[in-house]
Short mmCIF file of C-alpha atoms in Angstrom, two decimals:
data_model
loop_
_atom_site.label_atom_id
_atom_site.label_comp_id
_atom_site.label_asym_id
_atom_site.label_seq_id
_atom_site.Cartn_x
_atom_site.Cartn_y
_atom_site.Cartn_z
CA MET Z 1 41.14 -37.61 -79.28
CA THR Z 2 43.02 -35.27 -76.96
CA ALA Z 3 42.05 -31.60 -77.17
CA PRO Z 4 44.87 -29.16 -77.97
CA PRO Z 5 46.01 -26.79 -75.21
CA THR Z 6 43.86 -23.70 -74.93
CA THR Z 7 45.05 -20.38 -76.28
CA SER Z 8 44.23 -18.79 -72.94
CA ARG Z 9 46.69 -21.02 -71.10
CA HIS Z 10 49.33 -20.33 -73.73
CA ASP Z 11 48.82 -16.57 -73.40
CA TRP Z 12 49.21 -16.70 -69.63
CA ARG Z 13 52.46 -18.61 -69.96
CA SER Z 14 53.71 -16.14 -72.55
CA ALA Z 15 52.91 -13.19 -70.27
CA LEU Z 16 54.71 -14.74 -67.31
CA ALA Z 17 57.62 -15.81 -69.54
CA ASP Z 18 57.96 -12.20 -70.70
CA LEU Z 19 58.34 -10.98 -67.11
CA SER Z 20 60.75 -13.73 -66.09
CA GLY Z 21 62.71 -13.47 -69.35
CA GLY Z 22 63.11 -9.74 -68.92
CA TRP Z 23 64.32 -10.19 -65.35
CA GLY Z 24 66.84 -12.72 -66.59
CA GLN Z 25 68.37 -10.07 -68.87
CA ARG Z 26 69.41 -7.84 -65.97
CA SER Z 27 72.80 -7.14 -67.55
CA LEU Z 28 71.04 -5.69 -70.61
CA TRP Z 29 68.55 -3.35 -68.96
CA GLY Z 30 71.01 -2.50 -66.22
CA HIS Z 31 73.54 -1.33 -68.82
CA LEU Z 32 70.87 0.51 -70.81
CA GLY Z 33 69.69 2.31 -67.67
CA TRP Z 34 73.22 3.53 -66.94
CA GLN Z 35 73.60 4.60 -70.55
CA ASP Z 36 70.36 6.61 -70.38
CA ILE Z 37 71.78 8.72 -67.56
CA ARG Z 38 75.20 9.10 -69.18
CA GLN Z 39 73.65 10.07 -72.51
CA ARG Z 40 71.32 12.61 -70.96
CA TYR Z 41 74.13 14.36 -69.05
CA ARG Z 42 77.17 13.57 -71.20
CA ARG Z 43 78.15 17.26 -71.64
CA SER Z 44 77.28 18.25 -68.07
CA VAL Z 45 79.88 18.60 -65.33
CA LEU Z 46 77.58 17.62 -62.47
CA GLY Z 47 75.43 15.19 -64.45
CA PRO Z 48 72.26 13.96 -62.72
CA ILE Z 49 73.25 15.93 -59.61
CA TRP Z 50 71.55 18.86 -61.36
CA ILE Z 51 68.21 17.13 -60.81
CA THR Z 52 69.07 16.75 -57.13
CA ILE Z 53 70.10 20.40 -56.83
CA SER Z 54 66.92 21.58 -58.55
CA MET Z 55 64.76 19.43 -56.29
CA ALA Z 56 66.60 20.60 -53.18
CA VAL Z 57 66.21 24.29 -54.07
CA THR Z 58 62.50 23.85 -54.76
CA ALA Z 59 61.97 21.88 -51.54
CA VAL Z 60 63.79 24.49 -49.44
CA ALA Z 61 61.82 27.36 -51.01
CA LEU Z 62 58.48 25.59 -50.47
CA GLY Z 63 59.53 24.54 -46.97
CA ILE Z 64 60.18 28.14 -45.97
CA LEU Z 65 56.93 29.28 -47.63
CA TYR Z 66 54.63 26.65 -46.14
CA ALA Z 67 56.30 26.79 -42.71
CA GLY Z 68 55.31 30.45 -42.61
CA LEU Z 69 51.81 29.85 -43.96
CA PHE Z 70 50.94 27.04 -41.56
CA GLY Z 71 52.95 28.34 -38.62
CA ASN Z 72 55.13 25.22 -38.42
CA ASP Z 73 58.74 25.06 -37.38
CA LEU Z 74 61.09 24.93 -40.37
CA SER Z 75 62.86 21.92 -38.86
CA VAL Z 76 59.56 20.02 -39.17
CA GLN Z 77 58.14 21.38 -42.41
CA LEU Z 78 61.30 21.24 -44.51
CA PRO Z 79 62.23 17.56 -43.88
CA TYR Z 80 58.58 16.61 -44.46
CA ILE Z 81 58.54 18.34 -47.86
CA LEU Z 82 62.02 17.19 -48.83
CA VAL Z 83 61.34 13.48 -48.30
CA GLY Z 84 57.96 13.88 -49.98
CA PHE Z 85 59.68 15.38 -53.02
CA ILE Z 86 62.19 12.53 -53.22
CA VAL Z 87 59.48 9.86 -53.13
CA TRP Z 88 57.19 11.76 -55.48
CA ALA Z 89 59.97 12.15 -58.04
CA PHE Z 90 60.22 8.36 -58.25
CA ILE Z 91 56.45 7.83 -58.41
CA SER Z 92 55.78 10.50 -61.02
CA GLY Z 93 58.76 9.35 -63.09
CA CYS Z 94 57.46 5.78 -63.25
CA ILE Z 95 54.00 6.99 -64.29
CA THR Z 96 54.85 9.69 -66.83
CA GLU Z 97 57.80 7.89 -68.41
CA GLY Z 98 55.97 4.58 -68.11
CA ALA Z 99 53.16 5.89 -70.27
CA ASP Z 100 55.77 6.53 -72.97
CA VAL Z 101 58.05 3.56 -72.33
CA PHE Z 102 57.24 1.51 -75.45
CA ILE Z 103 56.77 4.48 -77.78
CA ALA Z 104 60.18 5.84 -76.77
CA ASN Z 105 61.78 2.44 -77.42
CA GLU Z 106 60.15 1.86 -80.81
CA GLY Z 107 63.45 1.10 -82.56
CA LEU Z 108 64.58 -1.45 -79.97
CA ILE Z 109 61.19 -3.17 -79.88
CA LYS Z 110 61.15 -3.61 -83.65
CA HIS Z 111 64.77 -4.71 -84.08
CA LEU Z 112 65.84 -6.22 -80.73
CA PRO Z 113 64.30 -9.63 -79.91
CA ALA Z 114 63.82 -9.00 -76.20
CA PRO Z 115 60.86 -9.27 -73.82
CA LEU Z 116 58.75 -6.14 -73.36
CA SER Z 117 59.52 -6.19 -69.66
CA VAL Z 118 63.17 -5.34 -70.43
CA HIS Z 119 62.11 -1.77 -71.23
CA VAL Z 120 60.00 -1.56 -68.07
CA TYR Z 121 62.81 -2.84 -65.85
CA ARG Z 122 65.16 -0.40 -67.55
CA LEU Z 123 62.84 2.49 -66.67
CA VAL Z 124 62.42 1.43 -63.02
CA TRP Z 125 66.19 0.94 -62.69
CA ARG Z 126 66.82 4.41 -64.11
CA GLN Z 127 64.33 5.96 -61.68
CA SER Z 128 65.95 4.02 -58.84
CA LEU Z 129 69.31 5.57 -59.71
CA PHE Z 130 67.75 9.03 -59.63
CA PHE Z 131 66.19 8.15 -56.27
CA ALA Z 132 69.62 7.17 -54.93
CA HIS Z 133 71.06 10.48 -56.17
CA ASN Z 134 68.31 12.41 -54.42
CA LEU Z 135 69.02 10.65 -51.13
CA ILE Z 136 72.18 12.77 -50.96
CA VAL Z 137 69.94 15.73 -50.11
CA TYR Z 138 68.23 13.64 -47.43
CA LEU Z 139 71.58 12.84 -45.80
CA ILE Z 140 72.55 16.51 -45.83
CA MET Z 141 69.17 17.36 -44.32
CA LEU Z 142 69.85 14.93 -41.45
CA LEU Z 143 73.01 16.90 -40.62
CA VAL Z 144 71.13 20.20 -40.54
CA PHE Z 145 67.87 18.94 -39.02
CA PRO Z 146 68.57 15.67 -37.12
CA GLN Z 147 65.56 13.35 -36.96
CA PRO Z 148 64.62 10.92 -34.14
CA LEU Z 149 65.58 7.84 -36.15
CA ASP Z 150 65.45 4.35 -34.68
CA TRP Z 151 65.35 0.76 -35.98
CA SER Z 152 62.16 1.53 -37.92
CA VAL Z 153 64.23 3.47 -40.47
CA LEU Z 154 65.11 0.05 -41.94
CA LEU Z 155 61.49 -0.22 -43.06
CA ALA Z 156 62.36 2.27 -45.78
CA LEU Z 157 64.12 -0.54 -47.66
CA PRO Z 158 61.10 -2.86 -48.08
CA ALA Z 159 58.97 0.24 -48.61
CA PHE Z 160 61.09 1.29 -51.56
CA LEU Z 161 61.03 -2.27 -52.88
CA LEU Z 162 57.23 -2.12 -52.83
CA LEU Z 163 57.42 1.22 -54.61
CA ALA Z 164 59.63 -0.26 -57.34
CA VAL Z 165 57.38 -3.31 -57.75
CA ASN Z 166 54.39 -1.02 -58.20
CA GLY Z 167 56.35 1.18 -60.57
CA ALA Z 168 56.93 -1.86 -62.77
CA TRP Z 169 53.26 -2.80 -63.17
CA VAL Z 170 52.26 0.84 -63.62
CA ALA Z 171 54.82 1.32 -66.40
CA MET Z 172 53.82 -1.94 -68.09
CA LEU Z 173 50.08 -1.30 -67.88
CA PHE Z 174 50.16 2.37 -68.82
CA GLY Z 175 52.78 1.73 -71.48
CA ILE Z 176 50.64 -0.84 -73.30
CA VAL Z 177 47.41 1.17 -73.07
CA THR Z 178 49.05 4.45 -74.08
CA THR Z 179 50.79 2.81 -77.02
CA ARG Z 180 47.37 1.91 -78.36
CA PHE Z 181 45.67 5.20 -77.42
CA ARG Z 182 48.24 7.98 -77.83
CA ASP Z 183 45.91 10.69 -76.50
CA LEU Z 184 46.20 9.17 -73.02
CA ASN Z 185 49.82 10.30 -72.70
CA PRO Z 186 49.15 14.04 -72.18
CA ILE Z 187 46.11 13.17 -70.07
CA THR Z 188 48.29 11.05 -67.80
CA GLN Z 189 50.80 13.87 -67.39
CA SER Z 190 48.03 16.33 -66.48
CA ILE Z 191 46.56 13.94 -63.91
CA VAL Z 192 49.99 13.42 -62.32
CA GLN Z 193 50.44 17.19 -61.99
CA LEU Z 194 47.00 17.49 -60.40
CA MET Z 195 47.69 14.67 -57.96
CA PHE Z 196 50.84 16.44 -56.77
CA PHE Z 197 48.66 19.17 -55.25
CA LEU Z 198 46.07 16.71 -53.90
CA THR Z 199 48.73 14.57 -52.18
CA PRO Z 200 50.24 15.69 -48.83
CA ILE Z 201 53.70 16.46 -50.13
CA VAL Z 202 54.04 20.17 -49.39
CA TRP Z 203 51.10 20.36 -46.98
CA MET Z 204 51.02 18.30 -43.81
CA TYR Z 205 48.14 15.86 -43.58
CA GLN Z 206 48.15 15.64 -39.77
CA ASP Z 207 47.87 19.44 -39.39
CA LEU Z 208 44.62 19.50 -41.33
CA LEU Z 209 43.36 16.31 -39.70
CA ASN Z 210 43.87 17.83 -36.24
CA SER Z 211 42.43 21.20 -37.21
CA SER Z 212 40.13 22.89 -34.70
CA ASN Z 213 37.75 23.51 -37.58
CA PRO Z 214 35.66 20.30 -37.89
CA THR Z 215 34.87 21.03 -41.53
CA ILE Z 216 38.56 21.13 -42.45
CA ALA Z 217 39.24 17.97 -40.42
CA ASP Z 218 36.41 16.08 -42.15
CA ARG Z 219 37.62 17.11 -45.59
CA ALA Z 220 41.19 16.17 -44.70
CA ARG Z 221 40.06 12.59 -44.09
CA LEU Z 222 39.17 12.36 -47.77
CA ALA Z 223 42.93 12.22 -48.43
CA GLU Z 224 42.80 8.60 -47.25
CA PHE Z 225 41.16 7.77 -50.59
CA ASN Z 226 44.24 9.09 -52.37
CA PRO Z 227 46.48 6.05 -53.04
CA PHE Z 228 49.55 8.27 -53.38
CA LEU Z 229 49.21 9.27 -49.73
CA HIS Z 230 49.89 5.71 -48.63
CA PHE Z 231 52.85 5.23 -50.98
CA ILE Z 232 54.42 8.45 -49.74
CA GLU Z 233 53.90 7.67 -46.06
CA VAL Z 234 55.31 4.13 -46.05
CA ILE Z 235 58.70 5.65 -46.87
CA ARG Z 236 58.44 9.10 -45.32
CA GLN Z 237 57.46 7.89 -41.84
CA PRO Z 238 60.53 5.65 -41.28
CA LEU Z 239 62.89 8.16 -42.90
CA LEU Z 240 61.70 10.89 -40.52
CA GLY Z 241 61.59 8.68 -37.44
CA GLN Z 242 57.81 8.93 -37.14
CA ASP Z 243 55.52 6.26 -35.76
CA VAL Z 244 54.74 3.71 -38.46
CA VAL Z 245 51.06 3.53 -39.38
CA TRP Z 246 50.50 0.00 -40.64
CA ARG Z 247 47.28 0.99 -42.37
CA HIS Z 248 49.36 2.57 -45.12
CA TRP Z 249 51.25 -0.69 -45.62
CA VAL Z 250 48.05 -2.69 -45.90
CA VAL Z 251 46.70 -0.33 -48.57
CA VAL Z 252 49.97 -0.42 -50.52
CA LEU Z 253 50.08 -4.23 -50.43
CA GLY Z 254 46.46 -4.38 -51.60
CA ILE Z 255 47.17 -2.01 -54.49
CA THR Z 256 50.24 -4.06 -55.39
CA VAL Z 257 48.24 -7.28 -55.72
CA VAL Z 258 45.34 -5.70 -57.62
CA GLY Z 259 47.70 -3.74 -59.87
CA TRP Z 260 49.72 -6.79 -60.89
CA VAL Z 261 46.55 -8.77 -61.61
CA MET Z 262 45.36 -6.00 -63.93
CA CYS Z 263 48.81 -5.79 -65.51
CA LEU Z 264 48.97 -9.52 -66.20
CA VAL Z 265 45.50 -9.49 -67.77
CA VAL Z 266 46.49 -6.68 -70.15
CA LEU Z 267 49.93 -8.19 -70.83
CA ARG Z 268 48.39 -11.58 -71.61
CA ARG Z 269 45.96 -10.12 -74.11
CA TYR Z 270 47.90 -7.34 -75.83
CA ARG Z 271 51.61 -8.17 -75.44
CA SER Z 272 51.96 -9.43 -79.01
CA ARG Z 273 50.33 -6.29 -80.45
CA VAL Z 274 52.67 -3.71 -78.97
CA SER Z 275 55.24 -4.12 -81.75
CA TYR Z 276 52.52 -3.26 -84.28
CA TRP Z 277 51.24 -0.27 -82.35
CA VAL Z 278 54.54 1.53 -81.79
#
């Protein structure tokens, strides 16, 4: 007598089918992502450009402040902070909104027969649109403070693709776990705020690493254990014409693989329960 297929194998297929099925509905989540932005700024004249303006003003203010504190030239400090802000906005958006992605789409999950990944792709697409808006400030910055760009600037494209791929598993994983344990949502937001200060976004990692004070230099090396450092640098270095440090790429690729394995394990086991938890 032939044994029936195992439940484990069926669950793995269901998890992978959810991801592929959601990707196949690109017209749906693409339209929903556009609608999210239009709905949020429907009575605004400038629309999402307000986010770009706010980010630019903050980056300029912090650039002037930290250039004075660290004794750096404004033409170096400001582009460093500005690009860091643009990348961090995408990262933090995927994490904080990802933790709430299924709770926020409770109505659609209960009444729209679509894969869970549709809501995750919708979120990443929306954050990608914001990222594209924010690049306007980067282009303006290049006119004011030209950077020594070369062919390596093209590496920003696969770097952003890696960022989006990681944003998808983060949103899926955090979204499922936070849907079950609602107290994790404010905890996640607090951790993201803390990591902003621990990540070299407004302070320059190389300045501390090359400090004449050996104690400061040793402590600065601890930043290598911060995964956000590597995600920031894989995009910031090519966009500023800096030498590419391949170590950051290796770490990002490693996190991508490990993250998706964790995501698939959680998706396989708890995908069917999300509609009951929301």
